[in-house]
CSV table of C-alpha atoms and ligand atoms in Angstrom, one decimal:
chain,number,residue,atom,x,y,z
D,1,MET,CA,13.8,-14.2,-16.0
D,2,LYS,CA,10.1,-15.0,-15.6
D,3,ILE,CA,8.6,-15.1,-12.1
D,4,LEU,CA,5.1,-16.4,-11.2
D,5,ALA,CA,4.0,-14.2,-8.3
D,6,ILE,CA,1.3,-14.9,-5.7
D,7,GLU,CA,-0.4,-12.3,-3.4
D,8,SER,CA,-3.0,-13.1,-0.7
D,9,SER,CA,-2.2,-10.8,2.2
D,10,CYS,CA,-5.7,-9.3,2.6
D,11,ASP,CA,-8.8,-9.5,0.4
D,12,GLU,CA,-7.5,-9.9,-3.1
D,13,THR,CA,-6.4,-13.3,-4.5
D,14,ALA,CA,-3.8,-12.4,-7.1
D,15,ALA,CA,-1.3,-14.0,-9.4
D,16,ALA,CA,0.9,-12.5,-12.2
D,17,VAL,CA,3.8,-13.4,-14.5
D,18,VAL,CA,6.5,-10.7,-14.5
D,19,GLN,CA,9.6,-10.6,-16.7
D,20,ASP,CA,12.9,-9.2,-15.3
D,21,GLY,CA,11.1,-7.2,-12.6
D,22,ARG,CA,9.9,-4.6,-15.0
D,23,ARG,CA,7.3,-6.1,-17.4
D,24,ALA,CA,4.0,-7.6,-16.3
D,25,LEU,CA,3.0,-10.3,-18.8
D,26,SER,CA,-0.2,-10.9,-16.9
D,27,ASN,CA,-1.8,-9.6,-13.7
D,28,VAL,CA,-4.9,-11.4,-12.5
D,29,VAL,CA,-6.8,-10.1,-9.4
D,30,ALA,CA,-9.8,-11.8,-7.9
D,31,SER,CA,-11.3,-9.4,-5.4
D,32,GLN,CA,-13.4,-10.5,-2.4
D,33,VAL,CA,-14.6,-7.0,-1.7
D,34,GLU,CA,-18.3,-7.5,-2.5
D,35,GLU,CA,-18.5,-10.2,0.2
D,36,HIS,CA,-16.6,-8.2,2.9
D,37,LYS,CA,-18.7,-5.1,2.1
D,38,LEU,CA,-21.7,-6.9,3.8
D,39,TYR,CA,-19.7,-6.7,7.1
D,40,GLY,CA,-18.3,-3.2,6.7
D,41,GLY,CA,-14.7,-4.5,6.6
D,42,VAL,CA,-12.5,-7.6,5.9
D,43,VAL,CA,-13.5,-10.7,7.9
D,44,PRO,CA,-10.2,-12.6,8.2
D,45,GLU,CA,-11.8,-16.1,8.3
D,46,ILE,CA,-13.8,-15.5,5.1
D,47,ALA,CA,-10.8,-14.0,3.4
D,48,SER,CA,-8.7,-17.2,4.1
D,49,ARG,CA,-11.5,-19.5,2.8
D,50,ARG,CA,-12.0,-17.5,-0.4
D,51,HIS,CA,-8.2,-17.4,-1.1
D,52,ALA,CA,-8.1,-21.2,-0.7
D,53,GLU,CA,-11.0,-21.5,-3.2
D,54,ALA,CA,-9.6,-19.1,-5.7
D,55,ILE,CA,-5.9,-19.4,-5.7
D,56,SER,CA,-5.3,-22.4,-8.1
D,57,GLY,CA,-7.6,-20.9,-10.8
D,58,VAL,CA,-6.1,-17.5,-10.4
D,59,ALA,CA,-2.6,-18.8,-10.8
D,60,ARG,CA,-3.6,-20.9,-13.9
D,61,GLN,CA,-5.2,-17.8,-15.4
D,62,ALA,CA,-2.1,-15.8,-14.8
D,63,LEU,CA,0.0,-18.4,-16.7
D,64,GLU,CA,-2.5,-18.6,-19.6
D,65,GLN,CA,-2.9,-14.8,-20.0
D,66,ALA,CA,0.9,-14.5,-20.1
D,67,GLY,CA,1.1,-17.3,-22.7
D,68,THR,CA,3.7,-18.9,-20.5
D,69,PRO,CA,3.6,-22.6,-19.5
D,70,LEU,CA,4.8,-23.4,-16.0
D,71,SER,CA,7.8,-25.1,-17.6
D,72,ALA,CA,9.0,-21.6,-18.8
D,73,ILE,CA,8.8,-20.1,-15.3
D,74,ASP,CA,12.1,-19.5,-13.5
D,75,ALA,CA,10.9,-18.8,-9.9
D,76,VAL,CA,7.8,-18.6,-7.7
D,77,ALA,CA,7.4,-15.6,-5.5
D,78,VAL,CA,4.9,-15.0,-2.7
D,79,THR,CA,3.9,-12.3,-0.3
D,80,TYR,CA,4.8,-13.8,3.1
D,81,ALA,CA,4.5,-10.7,5.4
D,82,PRO,CA,2.9,-8.5,6.7
D,83,GLY,CA,-0.9,-9.2,6.5
D,84,LEU,CA,-3.7,-11.3,7.8
D,85,ILE,CA,-2.0,-14.5,8.9
D,86,GLY,CA,-4.6,-16.9,7.7
D,87,ALA,CA,-4.8,-15.2,4.3
D,88,LEU,CA,-1.0,-15.1,3.9
D,89,LEU,CA,-0.7,-18.8,4.8
D,90,VAL,CA,-2.9,-19.7,1.8
D,91,GLY,CA,-0.5,-18.0,-0.6
D,92,VAL,CA,2.6,-19.2,1.1
D,93,ASN,CA,1.5,-22.8,1.2
D,94,PHE,CA,0.4,-22.7,-2.5
D,95,ALA,CA,3.7,-21.2,-3.5
D,96,LYS,CA,5.7,-23.8,-1.5
D,97,GLY,CA,3.7,-26.6,-3.1
D,98,LEU,CA,4.4,-25.2,-6.6
D,99,SER,CA,8.0,-24.6,-5.9
D,100,LEU,CA,8.5,-28.2,-4.7
D,101,SER,CA,6.5,-29.9,-7.5
D,102,ALA,CA,8.0,-27.8,-10.3
D,103,GLY,CA,11.5,-27.6,-8.8
D,104,LEU,CA,11.6,-23.8,-8.8
D,105,PRO,CA,13.3,-21.4,-6.4
D,106,LEU,CA,10.9,-19.8,-3.9
D,107,VAL,CA,11.2,-16.0,-3.3
D,108,PRO,CA,9.5,-14.5,-0.3
D,109,VAL,CA,8.4,-10.9,-0.7
D,110,HIS,CA,7.5,-8.2,1.9
D,111,HIS,CA,4.1,-6.6,1.1
D,112,LEU,CA,5.3,-3.0,1.5
D,113,ARG,CA,8.4,-3.6,-0.6
D,114,SER,CA,6.1,-4.9,-3.3
D,115,HIS,CA,3.9,-1.8,-3.2
D,116,ILE,CA,7.0,0.3,-3.8
D,117,ALA,CA,8.0,-2.0,-6.7
D,118,ALA,CA,4.7,-1.4,-8.4
D,119,ASN,CA,6.5,1.8,-9.6
D,120,TYR,CA,9.2,-0.2,-11.4
D,121,LEU,CA,6.6,-1.8,-13.7
D,122,ALA,CA,5.2,1.6,-14.7
D,123,HIS,CA,8.4,3.7,-14.8
D,124,PRO,CA,11.3,1.9,-16.5
D,125,GLU,CA,13.8,4.7,-15.7
D,126,LEU,CA,13.1,4.7,-11.9
D,127,GLU,CA,16.0,3.3,-9.8
D,128,PRO,CA,16.9,3.7,-6.1
D,129,PRO,CA,17.9,5.7,-4.2
D,130,PHE,CA,14.6,7.6,-3.7
D,131,LEU,CA,12.3,8.6,-0.9
D,132,CYS,CA,9.0,6.8,-0.7
D,133,LEU,CA,5.6,7.5,1.0
D,134,VAL,CA,4.0,4.1,1.4
D,135,VAL,CA,0.4,4.4,2.4
D,136,SER,CA,-2.1,1.6,2.5
D,137,GLY,CA,-4.9,0.2,4.6
D,138,GLY,CA,-2.5,-1.2,7.2
D,139,HIS,CA,0.6,1.0,7.0
D,140,SER,CA,1.8,4.6,6.6
D,141,HIS,CA,5.6,4.8,6.2
D,142,ILE,CA,8.1,7.3,4.9
D,143,VAL,CA,11.0,5.2,3.7
D,144,ARG,CA,14.4,5.9,2.2
D,145,VAL,CA,14.8,3.2,-0.5
D,146,GLU,CA,18.6,3.0,-0.5
D,147,ASP,CA,18.7,0.1,-2.9
D,148,TYR,CA,16.2,-2.4,-4.3
D,149,THR,CA,16.4,-4.5,-1.1
D,150,ARG,CA,17.7,-2.0,1.5
D,151,PHE,CA,15.3,0.4,3.3
D,152,THR,CA,15.5,2.9,6.1
D,153,VAL,CA,12.3,4.0,7.8
D,154,LEU,CA,12.3,7.7,8.5
D,155,GLY,CA,8.7,8.0,9.7
D,156,ARG,CA,5.7,5.8,10.4
D,157,THR,CA,2.2,6.1,11.9
D,158,ARG,CA,2.0,5.8,15.7
D,159,ASP,CA,-1.6,4.6,15.6
D,160,ASP,CA,-4.0,4.2,12.6
D,161,ALA,CA,-2.8,3.8,9.1
D,162,ALA,CA,-3.9,6.5,6.6
D,163,GLY,CA,-6.2,4.1,4.6
D,164,GLU,CA,-7.7,2.8,7.8
D,165,CYS,CA,-8.5,6.4,8.9
D,166,TYR,CA,-10.1,7.1,5.5
D,167,ASP,CA,-12.1,3.9,5.7
D,168,LYS,CA,-13.3,4.5,9.3
D,169,ALA,CA,-14.2,8.1,8.6
D,170,ALA,CA,-16.1,7.1,5.4
D,171,ARG,CA,-17.9,4.3,7.3
D,172,ALA,CA,-19.0,6.8,10.0
D,173,MET,CA,-20.5,8.9,7.1
D,174,GLY,CA,-22.4,5.9,5.8
D,175,MET,CA,-20.2,5.0,2.9
D,176,PRO,CA,-19.6,1.4,1.8
D,177,TYR,CA,-16.3,-0.5,2.5
D,178,PRO,CA,-13.6,0.3,1.5
D,179,GLY,CA,-14.6,3.9,1.9
D,180,GLY,CA,-11.4,5.7,0.9
D,181,ILE,CA,-12.3,6.0,-2.7
D,182,HIS,CA,-15.8,7.2,-2.0
D,183,LEU,CA,-14.6,9.9,0.5
D,184,ASP,CA,-12.0,11.0,-2.1
D,185,ARG,CA,-14.7,11.4,-4.8
D,186,ARG,CA,-17.1,13.3,-2.5
D,187,ALA,CA,-14.2,15.6,-1.3
D,188,ALA,CA,-14.0,17.0,-4.8
D,189,ALA,CA,-17.5,18.5,-4.5
D,190,GLY,CA,-16.9,20.1,-1.0
D,191,ASP,CA,-15.4,23.1,0.7
D,192,PRO,CA,-12.0,22.0,2.3
D,193,ASP,CA,-12.2,24.9,4.8
D,194,ALA,CA,-15.8,24.2,6.1
D,195,TYR,CA,-14.7,22.1,9.1
D,196,ARG,CA,-11.7,22.5,11.4
D,197,LEU,CA,-10.2,19.1,12.1
D,198,PRO,CA,-7.1,18.3,14.2
D,199,HIS,CA,-3.6,18.1,12.6
D,200,PRO,CA,-1.2,16.8,15.2
D,201,HIS,CA,2.5,17.8,15.1
D,202,LEU,CA,4.5,15.0,16.7
D,203,GLU,CA,7.9,15.3,18.3
D,204,ASN,CA,10.7,12.9,19.2
D,205,PRO,CA,11.7,12.8,22.9
D,206,ASP,CA,15.3,13.6,21.9
D,207,GLY,CA,14.3,16.6,19.9
D,208,SER,CA,15.4,15.1,16.5
D,209,PRO,CA,13.3,15.9,13.5
D,210,CYS,CA,10.1,13.8,13.5
D,211,TYR,CA,8.4,12.5,10.4
D,212,ASP,CA,5.8,10.2,12.2
D,213,PHE,CA,2.1,10.4,11.7
D,214,SER,CA,-0.9,10.1,13.9
D,215,PHE,CA,-4.3,9.6,12.3
D,216,SER,CA,-6.5,8.4,15.2
D,217,GLY,CA,-7.3,11.9,16.3
D,218,LEU,CA,-8.6,12.8,12.9
D,219,LYS,CA,-10.8,9.7,12.8
D,220,THR,CA,-12.2,10.4,16.3
D,221,ALA,CA,-12.8,14.1,15.4
D,222,VAL,CA,-15.0,13.0,12.4
D,223,VAL,CA,-16.9,10.4,14.5
D,224,ASN,CA,-17.5,13.0,17.3
D,225,LEU,CA,-18.6,15.7,14.9
D,226,LEU,CA,-21.2,13.3,13.4
D,227,HIS,CA,-22.4,12.2,16.8
D,228,ASN,CA,-22.7,15.7,18.1
D,229,ALA,CA,-24.6,16.8,15.0
D,230,ALA,CA,-27.0,13.9,15.3
D,231,GLN,CA,-27.7,14.6,19.0
D,232,LYS,CA,-28.5,18.2,18.2
D,233,GLY,CA,-30.5,17.3,15.1
D,234,GLU,CA,-28.1,19.3,12.9
D,235,GLU,CA,-27.3,18.5,9.3
D,236,VAL,CA,-23.8,17.7,8.4
D,237,ALA,CA,-22.6,18.8,4.9
D,238,VAL,CA,-21.0,15.5,4.0
D,239,ASP,CA,-19.2,16.8,0.9
D,240,ASP,CA,-17.7,19.6,3.0
D,241,LEU,CA,-16.7,17.2,5.7
D,242,CYS,CA,-15.0,14.9,3.2
D,243,ALA,CA,-13.2,17.9,1.6
D,244,SER,CA,-12.0,19.1,5.1
D,245,PHE,CA,-10.9,15.6,6.0
D,246,GLN,CA,-9.0,15.1,2.7
D,247,LYS,CA,-7.3,18.5,3.1
D,248,THR,CA,-6.1,17.6,6.7
D,249,ALA,CA,-5.0,14.1,5.8
D,250,VAL,CA,-3.1,15.3,2.7
D,251,ASP,CA,-1.5,18.1,4.7
D,252,MET,CA,-0.1,15.5,7.1
D,253,LEU,CA,1.0,13.0,4.4
D,254,ALA,CA,2.5,15.6,2.0
D,255,GLY,CA,3.9,17.8,4.8
D,256,ASN,CA,6.0,15.1,6.4
D,257,THR,CA,7.1,13.6,3.1
D,258,LEU,CA,8.4,16.9,1.8
D,259,ARG,CA,10.2,17.7,5.1
D,260,ALA,CA,11.8,14.3,5.1
D,261,ALA,CA,12.8,14.6,1.4
D,262,GLU,CA,14.4,17.9,2.1
D,263,ALA,CA,16.4,16.6,5.1
D,264,ALA,CA,17.4,13.5,3.2
D,265,ARG,CA,18.5,15.6,0.2
D,266,ALA,CA,16.3,13.4,-2.0
D,267,LYS,CA,15.9,14.2,-5.7
D,268,THR,CA,13.1,11.7,-6.4
D,269,ILE,CA,9.9,11.1,-4.4
D,270,VAL,CA,7.8,8.0,-5.0
D,271,LEU,CA,4.2,7.3,-3.8
D,272,ALA,CA,3.0,3.7,-3.2
D,273,GLY,CA,0.2,1.7,-1.7
D,274,GLY,CA,-3.6,1.9,-1.9
D,275,VAL,CA,-3.9,5.5,-0.7
D,276,SER,CA,-1.5,6.6,-3.4
D,277,ALA,CA,-4.6,6.4,-5.6
D,278,ASN,CA,-6.0,9.4,-3.7
D,279,SER,CA,-6.6,12.3,-6.1
D,280,GLY,CA,-5.9,15.0,-3.4
D,281,LEU,CA,-2.6,13.5,-2.4
D,282,ARG,CA,-1.5,13.1,-6.1
D,283,ALA,CA,-2.5,16.7,-7.0
D,284,ARG,CA,-0.8,18.2,-3.9
D,285,MET,CA,2.4,16.2,-4.4
D,286,GLU,CA,2.5,17.0,-8.2
D,287,ALA,CA,2.2,20.7,-7.5
D,288,GLU,CA,4.7,20.7,-4.6
D,289,CYS,CA,7.3,18.6,-6.4
D,290,ARG,CA,7.1,20.7,-9.5
D,291,ARG,CA,7.6,23.9,-7.4
D,292,ARG,CA,10.5,22.4,-5.4
D,293,GLY,CA,12.2,20.6,-8.2
D,294,TYR,CA,11.7,16.9,-7.2
D,295,ARG,CA,11.0,14.1,-9.7
D,296,LEU,CA,7.7,12.5,-8.6
D,297,TYR,CA,6.5,9.0,-9.5
D,298,ALA,CA,3.3,7.2,-8.5
D,299,PRO,CA,1.9,3.9,-9.8
D,300,PRO,CA,-0.9,3.9,-12.4
D,301,LEU,CA,-4.3,3.5,-10.5
D,302,PRO,CA,-4.7,-0.3,-11.2
D,303,LEU,CA,-1.3,-0.9,-9.6
D,304,CYS,CA,-1.9,1.2,-6.4
D,305,GLY,CA,-4.0,-1.5,-4.7
D,306,ASP,CA,-3.0,-5.1,-3.9
D,307,ASN,CA,-1.9,-7.1,-7.0
D,308,ALA,CA,0.7,-9.7,-7.8
D,309,ALA,CA,2.6,-8.0,-10.6
D,310,MET,CA,4.2,-5.7,-7.9
D,311,VAL,CA,5.2,-8.9,-6.0
D,312,GLY,CA,6.8,-10.3,-9.1
D,313,ALA,CA,8.7,-7.0,-9.7
D,314,GLN,CA,10.2,-6.9,-6.2
D,315,ALA,CA,10.8,-10.6,-6.3
D,316,TYR,CA,13.2,-10.2,-9.2
D,317,TYR,CA,15.5,-7.9,-7.1
D,318,GLU,CA,15.1,-10.1,-4.0
D,319,TYR,CA,16.2,-13.1,-6.1
D,320,LEU,CA,19.2,-11.2,-7.5
D,321,ALA,CA,20.2,-10.3,-3.9
D,322,GLY,CA,20.1,-14.1,-3.1
D,323,HIS,CA,16.9,-13.8,-0.9
D,324,THR,CA,15.3,-17.2,-1.5
D,325,ALA,CA,13.6,-19.4,1.0
D,326,GLY,CA,13.3,-23.1,1.6
D,327,LEU,CA,10.2,-25.1,2.4
D,328,ASP,CA,10.3,-24.0,6.0
D,329,LEU,CA,9.1,-20.6,4.9
D,330,ASN,CA,6.4,-19.3,7.2
D,331,ALA,CA,4.0,-16.4,6.9
D,332,CYS,CA,4.3,-13.5,9.4
D,333,ALA,CA,1.5,-11.1,10.4
D,334,THR,CA,3.9,-8.3,11.2
D,335,MET,CA,7.4,-7.7,9.8
D,336,PRO,CA,9.4,-4.4,9.6
D,337,ILE,CA,10.2,-3.4,6.0
D,338,GLU,CA,13.9,-3.2,6.8
D,339,ALA,CA,14.1,-6.7,8.2
D,340,ALA,CA,15.7,-8.9,5.5
D,341,SER,CA,14.8,-12.3,7.0
D,342,TYR,CA,16.0,-14.2,3.9
W,401,LIG,O1,-2.6,-1.2,-0.5
W,401,LIG,P1,-4.0,-1.6,-0.3
W,401,LIG,O2,-4.8,-2.0,-1.5
W,401,LIG,O3,-4.2,-2.7,0.8
W,401,LIG,C1,-3.4,-2.8,1.9
W,401,LIG,O4,-2.2,-3.2,1.8
W,401,LIG,O5,-3.9,-2.3,3.0
W,401,LIG,O6,-4.7,-0.3,0.4
W,401,LIG,C2,-6.1,-0.3,0.6
W,401,LIG,C3,-6.4,1.0,1.2
W,401,LIG,C4,-7.9,1.1,1.7
W,401,LIG,O7,-7.9,1.6,3.0
W,401,LIG,C5,-8.6,2.0,0.7
W,401,LIG,O8,-9.7,2.7,1.2
W,401,LIG,C6,-7.4,2.9,0.4
W,401,LIG,O9,-6.3,2.1,0.3
W,401,LIG,N1,-7.7,3.7,-0.8
W,401,LIG,C7,-7.9,5.0,-0.8
W,401,LIG,C8,-8.2,5.4,-2.2
W,401,LIG,N2,-8.2,4.2,-2.9
W,401,LIG,C9,-7.9,3.2,-2.1
W,401,LIG,N3,-7.8,6.0,0.1
W,401,LIG,C10,-8.0,7.2,-0.2
W,401,LIG,N4,-8.3,7.7,-1.4
W,401,LIG,C11,-8.4,6.8,-2.5
W,401,LIG,N5,-8.7,7.2,-3.7
W,402,LIG,ZN1,-1.4,-3.6,0.2
């Protein structure tokens, strides 16, 4: 089964052709990042306009690169939630039009589910159940993937997402948007013990084990440290601050994931989302999983960030589960990963 998948939830306009959920025949991504860089972050209105301009060409390119005419496509898939509402609507309306004109089933895909599915493209042997850390610019979740379309959230951020925290800390240190990758690179040259940064330990009111995250204190600590140093005319060792930040963030992400994996008696741990490209997180998880006997999977770097091949991968399993939509499909800015609304 060949699916043409569309992704426009944030600042990449993307289309891909994916066969049977496991093989990307094409994967075209048109990034808007250079434009949003001018403003230090994604400007939603600009994102929507650029998606509208790019989407037809990107979809055509995806079909051409796959060597697949539209007549050989079996379904159209689209990211419909969560994300920037104006951006999502461009993809959803394009997919609806294509589904109507070509007479193809329409498969709505949840963005975080698709980030997890990026792993199915790279790892043919990977099958649920497994435990997944999904970390992106807008979300930080620890999820038990029970089945391809059934999810249980074990932990989530109570404030900022991990990627957002990376980007805001990097911005405060003068790095361009999106700063996560720059902070990651500079961390490699620094001393992780140079600065002490807060690492909150959260609790549930009922005393049950808690796997939630809180990143806003870490972000504020970096901003305050920079302000205080500027007021006193002191130099900040940026590489050392990056390394200390990275160590603290990775401690939080890896620590909660490993505790949740142990409690859930998981055998396999999977990383997903833009922040799964982080070198410190990958290195720590590889070492810990080797030591503790977990199988670890992460997407190859080009599939960590937003793309449409991952949408096509998840769409295959949504389609098999009967999760198709009609032309009344709407986009949603927020939507829990567990909620199967189709
Ligand atoms: O999944 P994604 O492409 O978009 C969302 O769904 O949000 O994730 C983007 C996020 C950004 O915050 C970006 O800075 C972060 O992933 N990111 C990284 C790295 N590469 C991308 N964060 C830390 N280290 C990296 N190497
Ligand atoms: Zn994403």
